[in-house]
PDB file of C-alpha atoms in Angstrom:
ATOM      1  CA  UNK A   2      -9.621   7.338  12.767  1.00  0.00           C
ATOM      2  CA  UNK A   3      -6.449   8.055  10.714  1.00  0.00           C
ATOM      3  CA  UNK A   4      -3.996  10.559  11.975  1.00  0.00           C
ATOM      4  CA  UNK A   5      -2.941  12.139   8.907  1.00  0.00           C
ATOM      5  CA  UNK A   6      -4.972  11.169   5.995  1.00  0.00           C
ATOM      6  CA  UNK A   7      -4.094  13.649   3.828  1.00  0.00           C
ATOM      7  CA  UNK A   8      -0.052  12.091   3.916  1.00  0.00           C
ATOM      8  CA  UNK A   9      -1.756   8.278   3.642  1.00  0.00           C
ATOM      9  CA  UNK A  10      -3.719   9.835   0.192  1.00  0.00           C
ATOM     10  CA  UNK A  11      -0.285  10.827  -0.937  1.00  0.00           C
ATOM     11  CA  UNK A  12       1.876   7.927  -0.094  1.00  0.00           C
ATOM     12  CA  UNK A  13      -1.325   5.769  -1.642  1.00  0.00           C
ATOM     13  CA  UNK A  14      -1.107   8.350  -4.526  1.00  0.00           C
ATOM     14  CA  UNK A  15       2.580   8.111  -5.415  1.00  0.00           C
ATOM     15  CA  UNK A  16       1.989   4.000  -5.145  1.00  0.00           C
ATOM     16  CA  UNK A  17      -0.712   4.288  -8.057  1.00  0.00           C
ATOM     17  CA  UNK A  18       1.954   4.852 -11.233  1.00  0.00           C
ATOM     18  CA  UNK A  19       3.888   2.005 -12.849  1.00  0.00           C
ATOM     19  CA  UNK A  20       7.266   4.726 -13.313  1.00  0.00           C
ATOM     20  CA  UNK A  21       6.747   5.703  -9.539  1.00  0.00           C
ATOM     21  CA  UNK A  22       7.013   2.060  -8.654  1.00  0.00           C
ATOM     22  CA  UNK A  23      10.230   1.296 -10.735  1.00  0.00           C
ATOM     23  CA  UNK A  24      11.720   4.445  -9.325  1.00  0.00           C
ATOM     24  CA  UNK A  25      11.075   3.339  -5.939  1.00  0.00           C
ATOM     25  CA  UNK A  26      12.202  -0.779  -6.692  1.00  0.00           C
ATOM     26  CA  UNK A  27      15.226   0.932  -7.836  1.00  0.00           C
ATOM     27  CA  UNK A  28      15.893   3.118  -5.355  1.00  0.00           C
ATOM     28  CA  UNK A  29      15.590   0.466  -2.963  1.00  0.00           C
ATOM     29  CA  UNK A  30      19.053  -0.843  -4.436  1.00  0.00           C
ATOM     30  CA  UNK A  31      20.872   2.679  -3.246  1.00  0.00           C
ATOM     31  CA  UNK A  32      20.563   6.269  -4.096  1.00  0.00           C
ATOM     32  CA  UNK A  33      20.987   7.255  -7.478  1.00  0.00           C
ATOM     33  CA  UNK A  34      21.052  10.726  -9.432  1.00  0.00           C
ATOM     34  CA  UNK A  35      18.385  11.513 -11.608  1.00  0.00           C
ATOM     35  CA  UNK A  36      19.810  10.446 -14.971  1.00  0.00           C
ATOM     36  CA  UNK A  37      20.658   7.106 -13.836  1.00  0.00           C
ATOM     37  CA  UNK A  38      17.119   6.630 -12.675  1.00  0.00           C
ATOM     38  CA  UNK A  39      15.409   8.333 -16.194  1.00  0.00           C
ATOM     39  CA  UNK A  40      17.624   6.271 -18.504  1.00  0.00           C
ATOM     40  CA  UNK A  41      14.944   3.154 -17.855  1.00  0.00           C
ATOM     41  CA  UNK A  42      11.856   5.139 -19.037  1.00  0.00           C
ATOM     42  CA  UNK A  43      11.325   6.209 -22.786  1.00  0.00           C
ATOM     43  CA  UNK A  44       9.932   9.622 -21.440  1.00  0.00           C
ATOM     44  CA  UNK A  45      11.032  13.478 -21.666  1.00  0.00           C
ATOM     45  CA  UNK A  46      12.771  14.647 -18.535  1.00  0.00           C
ATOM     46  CA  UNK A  47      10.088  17.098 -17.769  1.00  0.00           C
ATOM     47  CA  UNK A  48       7.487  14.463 -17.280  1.00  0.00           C
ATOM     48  CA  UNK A  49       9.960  12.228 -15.783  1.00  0.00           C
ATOM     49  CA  UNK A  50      10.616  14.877 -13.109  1.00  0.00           C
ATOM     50  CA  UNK A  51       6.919  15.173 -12.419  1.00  0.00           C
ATOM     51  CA  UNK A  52       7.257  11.311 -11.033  1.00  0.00           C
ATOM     52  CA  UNK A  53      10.669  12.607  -9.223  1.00  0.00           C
ATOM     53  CA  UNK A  54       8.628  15.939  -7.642  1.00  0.00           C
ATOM     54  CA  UNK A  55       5.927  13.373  -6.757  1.00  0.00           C
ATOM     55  CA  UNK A  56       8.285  11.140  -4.613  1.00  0.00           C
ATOM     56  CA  UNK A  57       9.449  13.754  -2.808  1.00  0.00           C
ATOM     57  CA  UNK A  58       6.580  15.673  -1.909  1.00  0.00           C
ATOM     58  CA  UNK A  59       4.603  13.005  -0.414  1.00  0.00           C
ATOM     59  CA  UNK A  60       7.586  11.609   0.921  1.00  0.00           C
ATOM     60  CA  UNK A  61       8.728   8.805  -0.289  1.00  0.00           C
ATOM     61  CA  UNK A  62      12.092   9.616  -1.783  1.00  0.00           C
ATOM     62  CA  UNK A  63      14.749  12.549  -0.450  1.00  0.00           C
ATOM     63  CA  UNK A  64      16.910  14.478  -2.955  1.00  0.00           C
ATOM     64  CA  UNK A  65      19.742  16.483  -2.683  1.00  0.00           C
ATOM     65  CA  UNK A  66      22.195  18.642  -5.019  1.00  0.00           C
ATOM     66  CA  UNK A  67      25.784  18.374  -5.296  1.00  0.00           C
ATOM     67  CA  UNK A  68      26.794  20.922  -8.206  1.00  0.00           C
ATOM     68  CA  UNK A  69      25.041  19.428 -11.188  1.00  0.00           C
ATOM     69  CA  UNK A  70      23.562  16.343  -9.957  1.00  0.00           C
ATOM     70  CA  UNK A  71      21.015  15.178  -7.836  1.00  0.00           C
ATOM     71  CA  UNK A  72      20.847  12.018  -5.848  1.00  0.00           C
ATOM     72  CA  UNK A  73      17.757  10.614  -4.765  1.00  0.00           C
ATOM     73  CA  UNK A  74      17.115   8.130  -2.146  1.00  0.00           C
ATOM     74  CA  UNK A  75      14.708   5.939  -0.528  1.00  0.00           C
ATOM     75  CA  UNK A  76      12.804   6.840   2.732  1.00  0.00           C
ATOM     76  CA  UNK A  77      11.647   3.922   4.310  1.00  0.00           C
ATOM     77  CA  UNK A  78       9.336   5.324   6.983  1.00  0.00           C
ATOM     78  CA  UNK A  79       6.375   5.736   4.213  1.00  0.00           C
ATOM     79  CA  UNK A  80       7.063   1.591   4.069  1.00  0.00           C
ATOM     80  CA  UNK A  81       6.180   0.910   7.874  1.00  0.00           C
ATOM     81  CA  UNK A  82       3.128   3.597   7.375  1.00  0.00           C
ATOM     82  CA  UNK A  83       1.395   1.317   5.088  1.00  0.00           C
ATOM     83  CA  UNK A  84       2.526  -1.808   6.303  1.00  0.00           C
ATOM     84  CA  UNK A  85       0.755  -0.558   9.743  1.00  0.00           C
ATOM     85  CA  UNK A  86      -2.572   0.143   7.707  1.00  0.00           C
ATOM     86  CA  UNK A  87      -2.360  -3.589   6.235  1.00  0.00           C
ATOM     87  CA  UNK A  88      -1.124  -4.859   9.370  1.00  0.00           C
ATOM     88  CA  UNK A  89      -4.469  -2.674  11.163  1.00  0.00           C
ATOM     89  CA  UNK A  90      -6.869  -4.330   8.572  1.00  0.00           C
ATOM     90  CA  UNK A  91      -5.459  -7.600   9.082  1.00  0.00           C
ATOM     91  CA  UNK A  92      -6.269  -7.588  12.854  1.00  0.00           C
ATOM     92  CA  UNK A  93      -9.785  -6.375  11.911  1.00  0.00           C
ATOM     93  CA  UNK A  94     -10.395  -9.698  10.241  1.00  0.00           C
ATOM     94  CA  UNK A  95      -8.343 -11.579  12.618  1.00  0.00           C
ATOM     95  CA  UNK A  96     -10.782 -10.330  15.777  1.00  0.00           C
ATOM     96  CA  UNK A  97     -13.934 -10.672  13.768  1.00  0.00           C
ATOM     97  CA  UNK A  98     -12.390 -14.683  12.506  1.00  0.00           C
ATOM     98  CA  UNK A  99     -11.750 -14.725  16.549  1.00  0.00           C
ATOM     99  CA  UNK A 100     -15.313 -13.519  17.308  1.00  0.00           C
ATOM    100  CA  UNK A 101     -16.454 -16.249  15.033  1.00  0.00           C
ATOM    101  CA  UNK A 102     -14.675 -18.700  16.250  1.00  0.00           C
ATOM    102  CA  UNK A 103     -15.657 -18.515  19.779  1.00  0.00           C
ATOM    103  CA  UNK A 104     -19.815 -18.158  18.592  1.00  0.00           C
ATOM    104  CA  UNK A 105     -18.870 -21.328  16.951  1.00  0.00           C
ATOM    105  CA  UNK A 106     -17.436 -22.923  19.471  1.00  0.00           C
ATOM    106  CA  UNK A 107     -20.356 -21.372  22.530  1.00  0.00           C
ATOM    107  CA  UNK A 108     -22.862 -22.298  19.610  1.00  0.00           C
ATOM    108  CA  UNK A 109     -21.397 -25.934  19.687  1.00  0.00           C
ATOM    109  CA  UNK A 110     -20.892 -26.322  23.168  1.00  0.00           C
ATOM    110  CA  UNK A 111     -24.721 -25.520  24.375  1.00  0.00           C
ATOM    111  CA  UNK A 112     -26.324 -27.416  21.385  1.00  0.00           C
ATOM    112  CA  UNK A 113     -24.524 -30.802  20.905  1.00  0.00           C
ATOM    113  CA  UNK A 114     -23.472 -32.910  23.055  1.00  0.00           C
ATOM    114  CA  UNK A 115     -19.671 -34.239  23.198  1.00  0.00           C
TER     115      UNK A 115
ATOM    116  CA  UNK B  25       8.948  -5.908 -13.987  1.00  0.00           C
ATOM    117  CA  UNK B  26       5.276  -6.143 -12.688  1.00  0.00           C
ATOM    118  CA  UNK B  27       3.122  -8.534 -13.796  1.00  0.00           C
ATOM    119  CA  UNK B  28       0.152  -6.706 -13.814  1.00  0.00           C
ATOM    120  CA  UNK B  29       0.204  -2.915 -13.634  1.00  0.00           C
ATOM    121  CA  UNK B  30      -2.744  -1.344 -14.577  1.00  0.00           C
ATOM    122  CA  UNK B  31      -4.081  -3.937 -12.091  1.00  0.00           C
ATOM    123  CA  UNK B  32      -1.311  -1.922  -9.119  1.00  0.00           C
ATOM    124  CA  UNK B  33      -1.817   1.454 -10.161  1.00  0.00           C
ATOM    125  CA  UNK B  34      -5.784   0.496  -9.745  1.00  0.00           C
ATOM    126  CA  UNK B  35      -5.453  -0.709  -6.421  1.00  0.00           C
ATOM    127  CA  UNK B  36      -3.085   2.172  -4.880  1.00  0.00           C
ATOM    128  CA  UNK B  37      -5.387   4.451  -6.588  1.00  0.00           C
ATOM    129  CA  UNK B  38      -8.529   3.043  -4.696  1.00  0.00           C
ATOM    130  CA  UNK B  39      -6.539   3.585  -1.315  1.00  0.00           C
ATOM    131  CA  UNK B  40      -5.608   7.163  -2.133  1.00  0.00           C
ATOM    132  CA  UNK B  41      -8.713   8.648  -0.136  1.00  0.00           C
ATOM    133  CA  UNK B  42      -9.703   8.411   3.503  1.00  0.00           C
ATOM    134  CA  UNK B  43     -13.569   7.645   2.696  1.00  0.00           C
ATOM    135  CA  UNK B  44     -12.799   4.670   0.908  1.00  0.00           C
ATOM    136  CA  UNK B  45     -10.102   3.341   3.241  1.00  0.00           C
ATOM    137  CA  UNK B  46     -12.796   3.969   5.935  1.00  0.00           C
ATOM    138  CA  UNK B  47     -15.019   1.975   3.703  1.00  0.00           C
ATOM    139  CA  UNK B  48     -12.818  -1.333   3.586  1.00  0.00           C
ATOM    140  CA  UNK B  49     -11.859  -0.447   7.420  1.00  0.00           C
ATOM    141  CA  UNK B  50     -15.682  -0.835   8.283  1.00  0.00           C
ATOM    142  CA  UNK B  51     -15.761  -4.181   5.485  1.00  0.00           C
ATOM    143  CA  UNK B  52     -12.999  -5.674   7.298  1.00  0.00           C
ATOM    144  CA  UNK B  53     -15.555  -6.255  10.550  1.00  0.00           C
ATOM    145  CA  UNK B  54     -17.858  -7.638   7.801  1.00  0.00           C
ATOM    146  CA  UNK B  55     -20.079  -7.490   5.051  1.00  0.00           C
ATOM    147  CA  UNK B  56     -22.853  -4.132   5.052  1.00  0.00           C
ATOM    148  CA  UNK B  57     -25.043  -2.642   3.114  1.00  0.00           C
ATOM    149  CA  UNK B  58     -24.509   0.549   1.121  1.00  0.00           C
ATOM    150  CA  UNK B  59     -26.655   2.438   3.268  1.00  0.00           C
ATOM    151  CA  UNK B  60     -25.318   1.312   6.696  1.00  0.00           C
ATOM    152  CA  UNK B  61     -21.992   2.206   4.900  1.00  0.00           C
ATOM    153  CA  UNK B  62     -23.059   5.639   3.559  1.00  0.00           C
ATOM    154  CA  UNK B  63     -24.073   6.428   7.293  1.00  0.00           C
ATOM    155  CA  UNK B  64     -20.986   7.859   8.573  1.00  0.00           C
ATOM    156  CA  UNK B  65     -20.393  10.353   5.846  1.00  0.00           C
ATOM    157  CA  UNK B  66     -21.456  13.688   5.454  1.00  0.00           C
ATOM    158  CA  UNK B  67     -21.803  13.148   1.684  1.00  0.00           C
ATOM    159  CA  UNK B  68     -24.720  12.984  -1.483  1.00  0.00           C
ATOM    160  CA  UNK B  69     -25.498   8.887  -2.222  1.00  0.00           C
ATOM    161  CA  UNK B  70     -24.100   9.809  -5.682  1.00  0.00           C
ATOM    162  CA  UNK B  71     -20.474  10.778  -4.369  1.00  0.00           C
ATOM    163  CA  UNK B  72     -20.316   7.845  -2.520  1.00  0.00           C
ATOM    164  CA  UNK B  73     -21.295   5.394  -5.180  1.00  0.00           C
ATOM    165  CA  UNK B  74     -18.592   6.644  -7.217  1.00  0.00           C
ATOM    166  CA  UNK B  75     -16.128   5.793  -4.529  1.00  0.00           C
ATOM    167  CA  UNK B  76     -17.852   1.969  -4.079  1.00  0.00           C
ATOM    168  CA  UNK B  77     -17.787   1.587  -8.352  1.00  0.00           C
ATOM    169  CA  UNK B  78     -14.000   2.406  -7.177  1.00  0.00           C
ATOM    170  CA  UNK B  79     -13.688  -0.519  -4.926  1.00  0.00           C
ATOM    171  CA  UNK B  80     -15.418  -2.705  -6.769  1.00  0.00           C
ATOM    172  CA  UNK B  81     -13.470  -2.180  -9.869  1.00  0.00           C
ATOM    173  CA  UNK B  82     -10.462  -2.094  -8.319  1.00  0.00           C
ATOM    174  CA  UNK B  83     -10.761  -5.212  -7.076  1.00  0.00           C
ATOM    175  CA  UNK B  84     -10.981  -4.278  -3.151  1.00  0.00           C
ATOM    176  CA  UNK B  85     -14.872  -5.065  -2.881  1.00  0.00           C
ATOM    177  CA  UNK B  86     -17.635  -7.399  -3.823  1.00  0.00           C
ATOM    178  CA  UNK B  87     -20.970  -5.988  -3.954  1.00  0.00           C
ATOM    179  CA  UNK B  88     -24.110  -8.259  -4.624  1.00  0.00           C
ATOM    180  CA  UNK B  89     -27.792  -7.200  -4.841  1.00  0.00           C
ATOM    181  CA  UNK B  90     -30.632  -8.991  -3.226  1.00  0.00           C
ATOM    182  CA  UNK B  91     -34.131  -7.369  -3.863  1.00  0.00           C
ATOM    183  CA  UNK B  92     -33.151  -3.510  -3.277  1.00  0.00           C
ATOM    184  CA  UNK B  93     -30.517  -4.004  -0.878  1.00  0.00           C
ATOM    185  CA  UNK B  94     -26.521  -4.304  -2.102  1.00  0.00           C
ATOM    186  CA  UNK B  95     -24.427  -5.998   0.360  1.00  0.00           C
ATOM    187  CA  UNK B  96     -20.755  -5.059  -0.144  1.00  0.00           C
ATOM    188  CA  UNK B  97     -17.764  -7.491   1.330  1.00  0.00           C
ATOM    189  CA  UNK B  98     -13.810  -7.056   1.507  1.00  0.00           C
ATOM    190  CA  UNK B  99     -11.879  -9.065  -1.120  1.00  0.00           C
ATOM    191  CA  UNK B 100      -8.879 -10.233   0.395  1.00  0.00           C
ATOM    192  CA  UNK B 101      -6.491 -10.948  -2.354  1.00  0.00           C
ATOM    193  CA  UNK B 102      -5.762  -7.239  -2.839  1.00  0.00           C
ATOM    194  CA  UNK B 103      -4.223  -6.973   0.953  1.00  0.00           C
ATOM    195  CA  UNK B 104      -2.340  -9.757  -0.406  1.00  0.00           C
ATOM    196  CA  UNK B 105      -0.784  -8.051  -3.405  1.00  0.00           C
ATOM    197  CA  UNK B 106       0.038  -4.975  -1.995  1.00  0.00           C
ATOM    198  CA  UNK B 107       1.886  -6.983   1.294  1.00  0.00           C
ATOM    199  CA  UNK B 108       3.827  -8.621  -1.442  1.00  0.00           C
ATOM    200  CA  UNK B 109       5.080  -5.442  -3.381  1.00  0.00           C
ATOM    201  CA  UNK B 110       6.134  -4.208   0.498  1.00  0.00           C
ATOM    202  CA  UNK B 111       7.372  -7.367   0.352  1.00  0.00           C
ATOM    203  CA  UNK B 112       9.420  -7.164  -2.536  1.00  0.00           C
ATOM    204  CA  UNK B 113      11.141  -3.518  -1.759  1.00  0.00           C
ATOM    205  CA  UNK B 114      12.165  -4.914   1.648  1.00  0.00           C
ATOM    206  CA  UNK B 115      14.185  -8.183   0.435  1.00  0.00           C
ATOM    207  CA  UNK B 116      15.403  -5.254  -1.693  1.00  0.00           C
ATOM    208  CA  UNK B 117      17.130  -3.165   0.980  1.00  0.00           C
ATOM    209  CA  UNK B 118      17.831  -6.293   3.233  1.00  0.00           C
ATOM    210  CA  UNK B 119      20.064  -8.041   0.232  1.00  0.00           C
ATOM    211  CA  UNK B 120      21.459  -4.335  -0.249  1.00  0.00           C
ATOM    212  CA  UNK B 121      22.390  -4.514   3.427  1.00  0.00           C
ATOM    213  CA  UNK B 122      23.850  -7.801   3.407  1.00  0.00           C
ATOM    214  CA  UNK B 123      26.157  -6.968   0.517  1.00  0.00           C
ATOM    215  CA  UNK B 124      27.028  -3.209   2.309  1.00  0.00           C
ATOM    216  CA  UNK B 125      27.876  -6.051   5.699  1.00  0.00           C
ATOM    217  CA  UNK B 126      29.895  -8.152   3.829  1.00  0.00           C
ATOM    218  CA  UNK B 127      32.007  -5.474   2.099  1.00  0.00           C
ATOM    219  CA  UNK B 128      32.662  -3.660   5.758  1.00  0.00           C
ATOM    220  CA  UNK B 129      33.380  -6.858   6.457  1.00  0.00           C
ATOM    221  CA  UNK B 130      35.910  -8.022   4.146  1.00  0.00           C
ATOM    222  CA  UNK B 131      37.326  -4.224   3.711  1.00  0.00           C
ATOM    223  CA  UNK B 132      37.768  -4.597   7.833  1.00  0.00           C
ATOM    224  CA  UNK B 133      39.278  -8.093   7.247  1.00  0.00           C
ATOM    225  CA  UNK B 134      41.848  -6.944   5.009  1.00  0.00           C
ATOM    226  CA  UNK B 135      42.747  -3.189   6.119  1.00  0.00           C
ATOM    227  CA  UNK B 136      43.282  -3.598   9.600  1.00  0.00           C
ATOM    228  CA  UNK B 137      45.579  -6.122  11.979  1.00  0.00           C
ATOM    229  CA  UNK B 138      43.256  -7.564  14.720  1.00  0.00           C
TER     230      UNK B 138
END
């Protein structure tokens, strides 16, 4: 069982828009204040912010205020999260190949001779 | 830029909910049928079609119909895509680290005697 699925919905969630994405790809360059990271995207800053709000909240990206600007940058511990879910499937299918393998092998060992 | 993202935001999407991550969790130990699938949850067959259409379409599941039983199995290339966009956003931050090394580097070279 999962130990928080409600943050792996989120992090999954925040994944699932193109914008999000680019924010993130840039972000992974160094922090960067919100206009810097709009001026990309033909969009109004309201709905851009939505995407920024989005980030955050599920945690993918901090911010922080200095007077009039806000920086955001990357958090990378929502990275090893889902790299440990891939890297949890990937065993799945690596013990079940392994299973296989050694039926295969019993299989050919009892019915053929060498 | 992405190549494909419709193709991303479909995937994420599909992995923003714990039933169907249980669902390819279960697939990764090998192909079942809807019904052995549907066991587990505490949810109308309805619901939980919707959220195998999701896989399927997606791109995370193959589901094929013999008589009245459909069998659904992983797809692996999806694991595949998403490993390379984690991929991706770490040679990101490891060529931003090797350029933030090789200033501190130089800037130590230069500023201070030895």
């Amino acid at each position: 069982m999962e130990q928080h699925p409600r943050q792996m919905d989120g992090l999954f969630q925040a994944l699932a828009d193109p914008t999000r994405r680019a924010v993130l790809r840039r972000l992974g360059q160094g922090p960067a204040s919100i206009s810097e990271l709009a001026k990309p995207f033909d969009m109004a800053l309201p709905s851009f912010m939505k995407h920024i709000h989005l980030l955050e909240e599920s945690g993918w990206i901090q911010t922080r205020k200095e007077g009039r600007v806000r920086t955001c940058a990357i958090e990378k511990k929502p990275f090893a999260v889902v790299q440990a879910w891939l890297s949890e499937q990937r065993d799945l299918w690596e013990g079940r190949t392994d299973r296989l393998e050694q039926f295969v092998t019993r299989t050919h060992g009892k019915g053929e001779p060498r």
